[in-house]
Short mmCIF file of C-alpha atoms in Angstrom, two decimals:
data_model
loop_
_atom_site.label_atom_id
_atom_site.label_comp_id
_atom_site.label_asym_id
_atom_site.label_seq_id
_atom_site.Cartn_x
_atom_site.Cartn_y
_atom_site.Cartn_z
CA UNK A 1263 -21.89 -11.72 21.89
CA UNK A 1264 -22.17 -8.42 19.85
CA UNK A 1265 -23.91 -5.90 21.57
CA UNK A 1266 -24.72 -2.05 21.03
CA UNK A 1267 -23.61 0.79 23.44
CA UNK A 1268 -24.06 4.48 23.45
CA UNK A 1269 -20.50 6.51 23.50
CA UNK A 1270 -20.22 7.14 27.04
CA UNK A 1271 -20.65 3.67 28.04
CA UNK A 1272 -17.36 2.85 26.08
CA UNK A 1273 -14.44 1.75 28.24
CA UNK A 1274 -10.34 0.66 28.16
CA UNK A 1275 -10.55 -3.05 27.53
CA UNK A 1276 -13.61 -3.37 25.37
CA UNK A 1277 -13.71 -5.01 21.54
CA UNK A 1278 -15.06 -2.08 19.10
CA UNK A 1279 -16.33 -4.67 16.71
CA UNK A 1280 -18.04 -1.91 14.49
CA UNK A 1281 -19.68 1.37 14.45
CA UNK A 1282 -21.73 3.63 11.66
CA UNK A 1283 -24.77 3.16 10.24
CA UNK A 1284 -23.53 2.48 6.82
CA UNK A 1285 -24.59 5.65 4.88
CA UNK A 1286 -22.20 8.21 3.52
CA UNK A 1287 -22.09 10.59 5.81
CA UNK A 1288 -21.72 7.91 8.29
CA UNK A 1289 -19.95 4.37 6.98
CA UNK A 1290 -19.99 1.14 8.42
CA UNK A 1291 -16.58 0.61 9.68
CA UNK A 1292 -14.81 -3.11 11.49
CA UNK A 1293 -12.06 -1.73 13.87
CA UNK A 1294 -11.95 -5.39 14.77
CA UNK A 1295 -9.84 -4.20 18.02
CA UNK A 1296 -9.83 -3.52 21.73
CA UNK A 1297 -9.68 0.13 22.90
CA UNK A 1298 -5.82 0.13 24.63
CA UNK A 1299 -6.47 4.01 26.27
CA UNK A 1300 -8.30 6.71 26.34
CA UNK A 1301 -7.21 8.56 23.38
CA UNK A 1302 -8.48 6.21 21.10
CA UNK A 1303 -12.12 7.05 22.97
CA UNK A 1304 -11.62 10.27 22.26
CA UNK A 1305 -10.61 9.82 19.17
CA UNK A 1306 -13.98 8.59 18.27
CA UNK A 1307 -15.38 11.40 20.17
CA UNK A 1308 -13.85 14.03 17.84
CA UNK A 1309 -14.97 12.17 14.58
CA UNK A 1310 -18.54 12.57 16.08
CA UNK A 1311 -19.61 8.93 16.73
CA UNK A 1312 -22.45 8.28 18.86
CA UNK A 1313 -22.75 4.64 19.31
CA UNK A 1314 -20.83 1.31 18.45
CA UNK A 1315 -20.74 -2.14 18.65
CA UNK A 1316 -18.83 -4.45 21.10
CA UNK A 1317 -18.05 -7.86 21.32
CA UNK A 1318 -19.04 -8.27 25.03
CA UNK A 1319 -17.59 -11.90 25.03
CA UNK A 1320 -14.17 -10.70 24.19
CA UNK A 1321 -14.34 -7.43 26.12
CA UNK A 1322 -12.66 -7.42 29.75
CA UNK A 1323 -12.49 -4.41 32.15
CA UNK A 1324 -8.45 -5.11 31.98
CA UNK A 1325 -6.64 -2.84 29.95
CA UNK A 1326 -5.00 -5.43 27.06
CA UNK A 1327 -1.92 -5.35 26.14
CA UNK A 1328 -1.31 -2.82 23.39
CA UNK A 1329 -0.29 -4.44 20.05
CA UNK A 1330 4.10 -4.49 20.18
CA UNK A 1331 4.02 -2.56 16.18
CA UNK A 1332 6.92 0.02 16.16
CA UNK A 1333 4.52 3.17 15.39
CA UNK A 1334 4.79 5.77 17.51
CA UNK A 1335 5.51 9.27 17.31
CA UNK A 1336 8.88 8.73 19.11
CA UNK A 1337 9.90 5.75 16.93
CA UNK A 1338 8.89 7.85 13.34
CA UNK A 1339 10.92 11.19 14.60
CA UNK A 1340 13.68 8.68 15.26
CA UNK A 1341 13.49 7.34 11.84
CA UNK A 1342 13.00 10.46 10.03
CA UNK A 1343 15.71 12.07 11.60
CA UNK A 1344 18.37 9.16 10.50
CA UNK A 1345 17.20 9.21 7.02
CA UNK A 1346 17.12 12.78 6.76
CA UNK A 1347 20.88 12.80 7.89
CA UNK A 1348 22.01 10.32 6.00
CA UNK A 1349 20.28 11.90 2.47
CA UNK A 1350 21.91 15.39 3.64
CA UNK A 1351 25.22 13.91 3.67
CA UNK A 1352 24.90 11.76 0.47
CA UNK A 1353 23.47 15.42 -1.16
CA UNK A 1354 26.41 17.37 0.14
CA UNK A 1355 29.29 14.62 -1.32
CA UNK A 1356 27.56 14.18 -4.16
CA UNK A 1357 26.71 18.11 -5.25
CA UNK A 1358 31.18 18.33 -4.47
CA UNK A 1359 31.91 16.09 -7.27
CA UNK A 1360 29.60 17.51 -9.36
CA UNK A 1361 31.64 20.80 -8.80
CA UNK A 1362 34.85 18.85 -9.37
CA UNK A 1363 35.76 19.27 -5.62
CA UNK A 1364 38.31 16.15 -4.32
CA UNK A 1365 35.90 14.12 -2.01
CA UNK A 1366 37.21 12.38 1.22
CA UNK A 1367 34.35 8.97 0.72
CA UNK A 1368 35.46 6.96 3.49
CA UNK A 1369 34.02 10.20 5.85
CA UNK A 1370 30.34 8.80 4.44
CA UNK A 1371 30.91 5.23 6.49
CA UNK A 1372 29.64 7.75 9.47
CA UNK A 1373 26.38 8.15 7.52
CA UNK A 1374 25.92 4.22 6.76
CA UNK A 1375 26.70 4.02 10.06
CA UNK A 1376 23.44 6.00 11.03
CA UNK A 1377 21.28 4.46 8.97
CA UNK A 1378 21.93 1.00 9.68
CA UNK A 1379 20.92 1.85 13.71
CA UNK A 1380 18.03 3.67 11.74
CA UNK A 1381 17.53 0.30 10.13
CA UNK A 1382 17.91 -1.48 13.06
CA UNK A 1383 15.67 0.43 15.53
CA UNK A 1384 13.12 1.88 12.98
CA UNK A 1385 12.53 -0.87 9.50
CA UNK A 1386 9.01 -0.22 8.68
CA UNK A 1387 9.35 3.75 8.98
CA UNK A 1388 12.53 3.71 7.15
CA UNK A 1389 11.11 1.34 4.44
CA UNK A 1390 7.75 4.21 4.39
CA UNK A 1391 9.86 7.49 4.42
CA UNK A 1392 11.75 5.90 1.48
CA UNK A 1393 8.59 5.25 -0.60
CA UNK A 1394 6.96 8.97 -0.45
CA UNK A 1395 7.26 10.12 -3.46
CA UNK A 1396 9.55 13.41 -4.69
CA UNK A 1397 10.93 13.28 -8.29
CA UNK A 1398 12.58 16.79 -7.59
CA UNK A 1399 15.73 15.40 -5.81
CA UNK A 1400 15.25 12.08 -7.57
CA UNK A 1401 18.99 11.22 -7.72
CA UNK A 1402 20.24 11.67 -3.74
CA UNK A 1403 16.89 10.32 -2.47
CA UNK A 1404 17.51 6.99 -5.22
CA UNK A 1405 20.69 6.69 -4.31
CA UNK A 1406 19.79 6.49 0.04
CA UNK A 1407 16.99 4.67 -1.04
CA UNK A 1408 18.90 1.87 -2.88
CA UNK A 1409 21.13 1.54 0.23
CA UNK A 1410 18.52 1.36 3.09
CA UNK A 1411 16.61 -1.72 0.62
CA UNK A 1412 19.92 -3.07 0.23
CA UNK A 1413 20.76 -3.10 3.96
CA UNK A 1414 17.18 -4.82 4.96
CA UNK A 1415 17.85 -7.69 2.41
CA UNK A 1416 21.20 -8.13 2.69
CA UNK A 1417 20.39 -8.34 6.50
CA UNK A 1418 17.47 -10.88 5.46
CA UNK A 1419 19.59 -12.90 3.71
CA UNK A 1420 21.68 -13.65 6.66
CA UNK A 1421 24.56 -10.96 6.17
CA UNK A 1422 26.75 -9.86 8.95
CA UNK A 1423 27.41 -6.93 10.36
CA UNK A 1424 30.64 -5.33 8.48
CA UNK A 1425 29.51 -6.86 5.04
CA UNK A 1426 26.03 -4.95 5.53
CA UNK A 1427 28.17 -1.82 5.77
CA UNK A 1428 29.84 -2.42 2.93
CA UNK A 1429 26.71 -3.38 0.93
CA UNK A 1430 24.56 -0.21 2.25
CA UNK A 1431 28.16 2.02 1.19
CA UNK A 1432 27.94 0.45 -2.21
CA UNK A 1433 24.33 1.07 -2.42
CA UNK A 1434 24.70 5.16 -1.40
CA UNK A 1435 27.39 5.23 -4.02
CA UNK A 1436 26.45 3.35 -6.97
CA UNK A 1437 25.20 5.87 -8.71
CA UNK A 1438 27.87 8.87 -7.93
CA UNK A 1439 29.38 8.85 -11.74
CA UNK A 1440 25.71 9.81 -12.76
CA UNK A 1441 27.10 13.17 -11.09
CA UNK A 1442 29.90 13.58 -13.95
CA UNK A 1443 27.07 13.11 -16.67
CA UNK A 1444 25.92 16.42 -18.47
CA UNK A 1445 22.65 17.76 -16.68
CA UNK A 1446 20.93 17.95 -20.35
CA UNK A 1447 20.99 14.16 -20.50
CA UNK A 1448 21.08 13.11 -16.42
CA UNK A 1449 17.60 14.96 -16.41
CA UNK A 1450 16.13 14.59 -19.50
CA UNK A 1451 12.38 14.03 -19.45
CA UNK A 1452 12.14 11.83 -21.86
CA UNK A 1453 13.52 8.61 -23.50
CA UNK A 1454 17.27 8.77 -24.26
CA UNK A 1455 19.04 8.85 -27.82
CA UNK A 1456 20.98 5.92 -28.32
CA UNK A 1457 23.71 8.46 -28.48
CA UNK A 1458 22.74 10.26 -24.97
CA UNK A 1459 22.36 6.35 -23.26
CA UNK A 1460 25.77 5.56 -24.30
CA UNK A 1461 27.05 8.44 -22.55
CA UNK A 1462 24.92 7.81 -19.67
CA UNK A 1463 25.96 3.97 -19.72
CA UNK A 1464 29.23 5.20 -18.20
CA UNK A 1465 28.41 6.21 -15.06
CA UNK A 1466 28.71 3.23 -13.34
CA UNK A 1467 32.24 3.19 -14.51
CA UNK A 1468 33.02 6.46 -13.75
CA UNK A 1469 31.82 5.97 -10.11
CA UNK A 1470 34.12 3.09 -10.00
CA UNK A 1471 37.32 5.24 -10.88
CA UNK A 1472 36.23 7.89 -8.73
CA UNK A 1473 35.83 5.54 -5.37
CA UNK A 1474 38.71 3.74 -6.30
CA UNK A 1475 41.98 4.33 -4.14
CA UNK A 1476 40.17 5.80 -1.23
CA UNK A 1477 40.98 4.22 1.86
CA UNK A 1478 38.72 1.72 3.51
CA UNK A 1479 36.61 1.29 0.18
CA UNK A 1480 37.30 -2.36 -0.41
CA UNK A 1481 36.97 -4.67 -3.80
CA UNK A 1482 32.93 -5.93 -3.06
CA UNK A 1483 32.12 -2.11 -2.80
CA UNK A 1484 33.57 -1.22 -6.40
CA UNK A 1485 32.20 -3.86 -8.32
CA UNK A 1486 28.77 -3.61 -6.47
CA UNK A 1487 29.29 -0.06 -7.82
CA UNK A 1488 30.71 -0.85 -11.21
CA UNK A 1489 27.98 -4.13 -11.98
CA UNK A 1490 24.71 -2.79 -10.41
CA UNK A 1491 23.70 -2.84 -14.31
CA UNK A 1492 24.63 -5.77 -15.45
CA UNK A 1493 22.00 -8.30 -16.72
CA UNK A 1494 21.67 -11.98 -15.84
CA UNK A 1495 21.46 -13.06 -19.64
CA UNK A 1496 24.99 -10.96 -20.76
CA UNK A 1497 22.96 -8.02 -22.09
CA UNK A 1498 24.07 -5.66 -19.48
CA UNK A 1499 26.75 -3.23 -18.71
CA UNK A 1500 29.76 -2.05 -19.35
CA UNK A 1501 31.16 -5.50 -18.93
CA UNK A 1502 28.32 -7.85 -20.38
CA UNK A 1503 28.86 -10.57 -17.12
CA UNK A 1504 26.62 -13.16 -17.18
CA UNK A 1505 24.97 -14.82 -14.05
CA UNK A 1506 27.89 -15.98 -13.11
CA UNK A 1507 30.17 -13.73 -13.17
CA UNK A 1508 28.54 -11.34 -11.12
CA UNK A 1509 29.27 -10.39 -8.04
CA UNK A 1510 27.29 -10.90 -4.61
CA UNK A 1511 27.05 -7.02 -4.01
CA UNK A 1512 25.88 -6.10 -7.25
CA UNK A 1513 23.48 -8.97 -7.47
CA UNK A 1514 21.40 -7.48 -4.45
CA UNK A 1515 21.67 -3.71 -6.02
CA UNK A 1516 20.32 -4.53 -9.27
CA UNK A 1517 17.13 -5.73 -7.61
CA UNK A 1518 16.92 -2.92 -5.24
CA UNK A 1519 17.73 -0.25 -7.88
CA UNK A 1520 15.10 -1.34 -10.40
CA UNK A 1521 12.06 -1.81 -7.49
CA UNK A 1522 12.96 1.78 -6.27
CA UNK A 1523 12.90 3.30 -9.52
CA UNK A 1524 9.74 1.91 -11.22
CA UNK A 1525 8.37 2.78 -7.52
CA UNK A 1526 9.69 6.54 -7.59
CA UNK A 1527 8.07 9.82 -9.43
CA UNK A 1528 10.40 10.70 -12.12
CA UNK A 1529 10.18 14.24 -13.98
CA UNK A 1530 8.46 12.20 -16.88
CA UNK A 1531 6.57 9.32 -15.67
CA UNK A 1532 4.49 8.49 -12.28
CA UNK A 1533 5.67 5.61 -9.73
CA UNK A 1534 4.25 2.23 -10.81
CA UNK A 1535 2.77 0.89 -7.52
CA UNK A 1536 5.12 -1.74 -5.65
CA UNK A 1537 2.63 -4.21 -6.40
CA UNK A 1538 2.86 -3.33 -9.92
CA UNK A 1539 6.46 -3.26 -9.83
CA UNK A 1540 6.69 -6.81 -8.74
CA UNK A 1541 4.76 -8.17 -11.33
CA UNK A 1542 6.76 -5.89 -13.86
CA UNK A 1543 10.55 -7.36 -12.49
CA UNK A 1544 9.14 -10.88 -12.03
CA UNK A 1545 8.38 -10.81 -15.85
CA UNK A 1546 12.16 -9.98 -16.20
CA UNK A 1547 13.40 -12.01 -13.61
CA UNK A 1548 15.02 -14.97 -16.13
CA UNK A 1549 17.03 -12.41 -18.14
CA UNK A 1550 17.66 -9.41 -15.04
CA UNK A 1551 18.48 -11.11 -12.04
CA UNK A 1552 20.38 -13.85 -10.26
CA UNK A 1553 17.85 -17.24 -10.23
CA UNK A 1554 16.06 -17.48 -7.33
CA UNK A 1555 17.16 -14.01 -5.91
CA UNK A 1556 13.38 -12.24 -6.91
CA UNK A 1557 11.82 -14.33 -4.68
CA UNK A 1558 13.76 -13.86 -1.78
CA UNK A 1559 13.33 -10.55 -2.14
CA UNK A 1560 9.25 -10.72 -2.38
CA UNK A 1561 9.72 -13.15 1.13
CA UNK A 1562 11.92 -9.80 2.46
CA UNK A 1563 9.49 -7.42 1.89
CA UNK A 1564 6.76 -9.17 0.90
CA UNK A 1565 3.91 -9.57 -2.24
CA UNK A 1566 2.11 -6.02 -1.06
CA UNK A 1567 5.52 -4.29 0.02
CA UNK A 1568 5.42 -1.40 2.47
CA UNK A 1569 3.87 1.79 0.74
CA UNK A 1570 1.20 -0.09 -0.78
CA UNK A 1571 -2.37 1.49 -0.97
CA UNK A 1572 -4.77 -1.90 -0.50
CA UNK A 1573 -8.69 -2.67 -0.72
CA UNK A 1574 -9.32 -5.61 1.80
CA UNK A 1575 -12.07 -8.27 1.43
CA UNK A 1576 -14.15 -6.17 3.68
CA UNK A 1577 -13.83 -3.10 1.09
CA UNK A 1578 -11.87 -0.79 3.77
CA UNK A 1579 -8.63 0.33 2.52
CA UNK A 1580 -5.62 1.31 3.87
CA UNK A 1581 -1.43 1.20 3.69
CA UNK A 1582 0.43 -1.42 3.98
CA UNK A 1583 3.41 -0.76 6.61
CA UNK A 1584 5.13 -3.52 7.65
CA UNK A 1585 5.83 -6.88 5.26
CA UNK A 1586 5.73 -10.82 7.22
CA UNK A 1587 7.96 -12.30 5.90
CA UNK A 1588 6.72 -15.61 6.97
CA UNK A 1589 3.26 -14.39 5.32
CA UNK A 1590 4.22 -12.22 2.07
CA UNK A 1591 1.01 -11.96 0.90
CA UNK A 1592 0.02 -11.18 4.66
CA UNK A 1593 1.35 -7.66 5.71
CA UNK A 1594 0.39 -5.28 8.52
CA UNK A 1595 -2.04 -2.59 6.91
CA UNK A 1596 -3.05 0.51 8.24
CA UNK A 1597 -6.68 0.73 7.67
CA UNK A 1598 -7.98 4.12 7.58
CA UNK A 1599 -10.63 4.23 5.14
CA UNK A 1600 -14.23 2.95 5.14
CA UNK A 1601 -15.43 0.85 1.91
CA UNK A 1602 -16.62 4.40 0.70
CA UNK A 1603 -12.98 5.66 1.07
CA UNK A 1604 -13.81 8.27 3.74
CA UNK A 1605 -10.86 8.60 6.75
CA UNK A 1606 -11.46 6.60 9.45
CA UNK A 1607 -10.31 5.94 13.23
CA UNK A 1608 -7.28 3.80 11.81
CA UNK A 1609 -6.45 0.40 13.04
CA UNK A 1610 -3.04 -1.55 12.64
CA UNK A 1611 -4.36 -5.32 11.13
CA UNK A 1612 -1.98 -7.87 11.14
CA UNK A 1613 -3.17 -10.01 8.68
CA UNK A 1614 -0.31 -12.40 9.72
CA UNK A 1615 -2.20 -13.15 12.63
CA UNK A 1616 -5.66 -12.79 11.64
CA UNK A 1617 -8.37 -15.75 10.12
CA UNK A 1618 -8.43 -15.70 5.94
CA UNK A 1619 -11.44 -14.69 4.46
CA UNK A 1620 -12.51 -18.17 3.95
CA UNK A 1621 -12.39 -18.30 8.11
CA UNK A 1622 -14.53 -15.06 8.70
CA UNK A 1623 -11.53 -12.67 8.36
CA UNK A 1624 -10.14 -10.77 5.89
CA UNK A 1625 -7.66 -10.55 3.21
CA UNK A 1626 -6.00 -8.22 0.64
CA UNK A 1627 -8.22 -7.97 -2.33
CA UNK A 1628 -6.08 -5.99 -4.73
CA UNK A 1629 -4.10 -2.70 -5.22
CA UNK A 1630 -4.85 0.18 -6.14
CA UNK A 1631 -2.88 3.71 -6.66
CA UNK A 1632 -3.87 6.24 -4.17
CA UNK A 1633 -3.12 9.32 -6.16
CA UNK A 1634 -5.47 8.33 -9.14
CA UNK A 1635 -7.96 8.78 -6.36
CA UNK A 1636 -6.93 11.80 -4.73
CA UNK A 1637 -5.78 10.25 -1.78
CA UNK A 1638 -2.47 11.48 -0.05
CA UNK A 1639 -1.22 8.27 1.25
CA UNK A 1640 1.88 10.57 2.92
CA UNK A 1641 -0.93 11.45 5.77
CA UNK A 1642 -1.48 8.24 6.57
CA UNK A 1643 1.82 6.68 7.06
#
């Protein structure tokens, strides 16, 4: 039974079914939620709401049980601190052999190490701190990025432990020859001569020699390194494999290394959204990647990966943060917008477990790009 209630009246344990009037200074918004403490009461204090709407039939003077989503402030210090650690490192080995300096790799197993407990303790806010977007330090953040996605799939997939650490290794590294390229051509903002792409085409050679030999770097970590571009259909390189002659490592880094960089600012184009990315790779996905591989990797992290900026059926918006991989199409979303795009209160939604649309509930209703409308999604993660 919906019912109105001044402000005051508002207690722990109540369902906030909506509140507003719907005008623009004032939108009609659907937390759809119980109020777990009192901060969320004054939370709607400070954004100067008067009045809302409960559903007295679900509401109970018993606190509920607060929603078990990994989002607090704790958990995204924790996450940012790993991943700023491990890009440090990667930026410190990789500016050496740029210089020419002799580079001990095997001391960079330290760094996987801390971002597979970052993995393990923190996913969604180390799948969100690798989506924010900085084309300025392109390369070292790529090259993290490319490990932490390979780590959560391989780990999806059903990897163990040591293998993972090799796979998230490869991933850090399979771009370090791109470090031995000449700057003029390694950043470039532009489309490459065919005579500046050949060049460039050996960097994933170059990083081979140059991890080869070290101690501790094993055979699946070189070729991951060496194949990451290799194509499906033969038209890769430098070795032209075909499907199968590639190897597990570098089948997993291809995918990885393509959705991070149509989903990354570059000096001379804007990220594609990862909705938009997907579609892109899954038109490629006969000639680019292993069969069936794609599609694991949309169950992994899902149809509207993490990062996404979404319009529900109810016209809010918000981020998605955290993929179901038993629902891809299905995610956890932020929502902190109204349908007029003004901030809201935000609520986590798991659509997962949550009616459809066609039951009186809600679903996504498309994608769009935050930045074409001002909006800095960074706040809201």
């Amino acid at each position: 039974m919906l019912k109105q209630i001044p402000l005051n009246q508002l207690q722990v344990g109540m369902f906030v079914e909506a509140y507003g009037d719907g005008t623009l200074a004032n939108p009609l918004c659907h937390p759809r939620d119980y109020v777990h403490s009192q901060t969320q009461i004054d939370q709607f204090k400070a954004l100067g709401i008067t009045s809302l709407t409960i559903d007295a039939a679900k509401s109970s003077l018993q606190p509920p049980k607060a929603p078990n989503h990994p989002f607090s402030r704790q958990d995204r210090e924790a996450a940012r601190k790993a991943y700023s650690s491990c890009l440090n490192h990667a930026m410190d080995v990789m500016q050496k052999v740029r210089q020419g300096f002799t580079v001990d790799f095997t001391q960079s197993f330290d760094a996987v190490d801390t971002l597979m407990t970052g993995v393990e303790e923190n996913p969604a806010h180390m799948v969100l701190l690798s989506k924010l977007h900085h084309y300025d330090d392109y390369t070292f953040r790529h090259s993290l990025n490319v490990s932490l996605l390979a780590l959560i799939f391989g780990k999806y997939l059903g990897m163990g432990q040591q293998e993972l650490r090799r796979l998230a290794f490869s991933g850090l590294y399979h771009d370090v020859g791109k470090f031995k390229i000449p700057l003029e051509i390694l950043n470039k903002p532009g489309r490459l001569s065919e005579r500046e792409f050949e060049v460039m085409k050996h960097h994933s050679l170059i990083g081979y020699e140059l991890l080869k030999g070290h101690p501790g770097i094993s055979e699946d970590i070189l070729l991951g390194v060496l194949h990451h571009h290799e194509r499906s259909d033969g038209k890769g390189y430098p070795r032209q494999l075909t499907v199968e002659e590639k190897d597990p490592f570098s089948r997993i880094l291809t995918i990885v290394d393509i959705f991070d960089a149509l989903t990354s600012d570059r000096a001379y184009k804007k990220a594609f959204t990862p909705h938009e990315s997907l579609k892109a790779m899954f038109s490629w996905r006969n000639e680019s990647f292993h069969p069936g591989l794609l599609e694991k990797f949309v169950e992994c992290f899902g149809i509207y990966p993490p990062g996404s900026f979404v319009r529900l059926t109810d016209q809010t918006c918000g981020v998605v943060v955290e993929a179901r991989p038993e629902s891809p199409a299905r995610p956890l979303v932020k929502v902190s917008f109204s349908r007029k795009l003004v901030p809201q209160l935000p609520v986590m939604l798991d659509l997962s477990d949550t009616p459809t649309s066609a039951r009186g509930g809600v679903d996504i209703e498309s994608c769009l790009d935050p930045r074409s409308l001002s909006i800095p999604v960074e706040r809201f993660i």
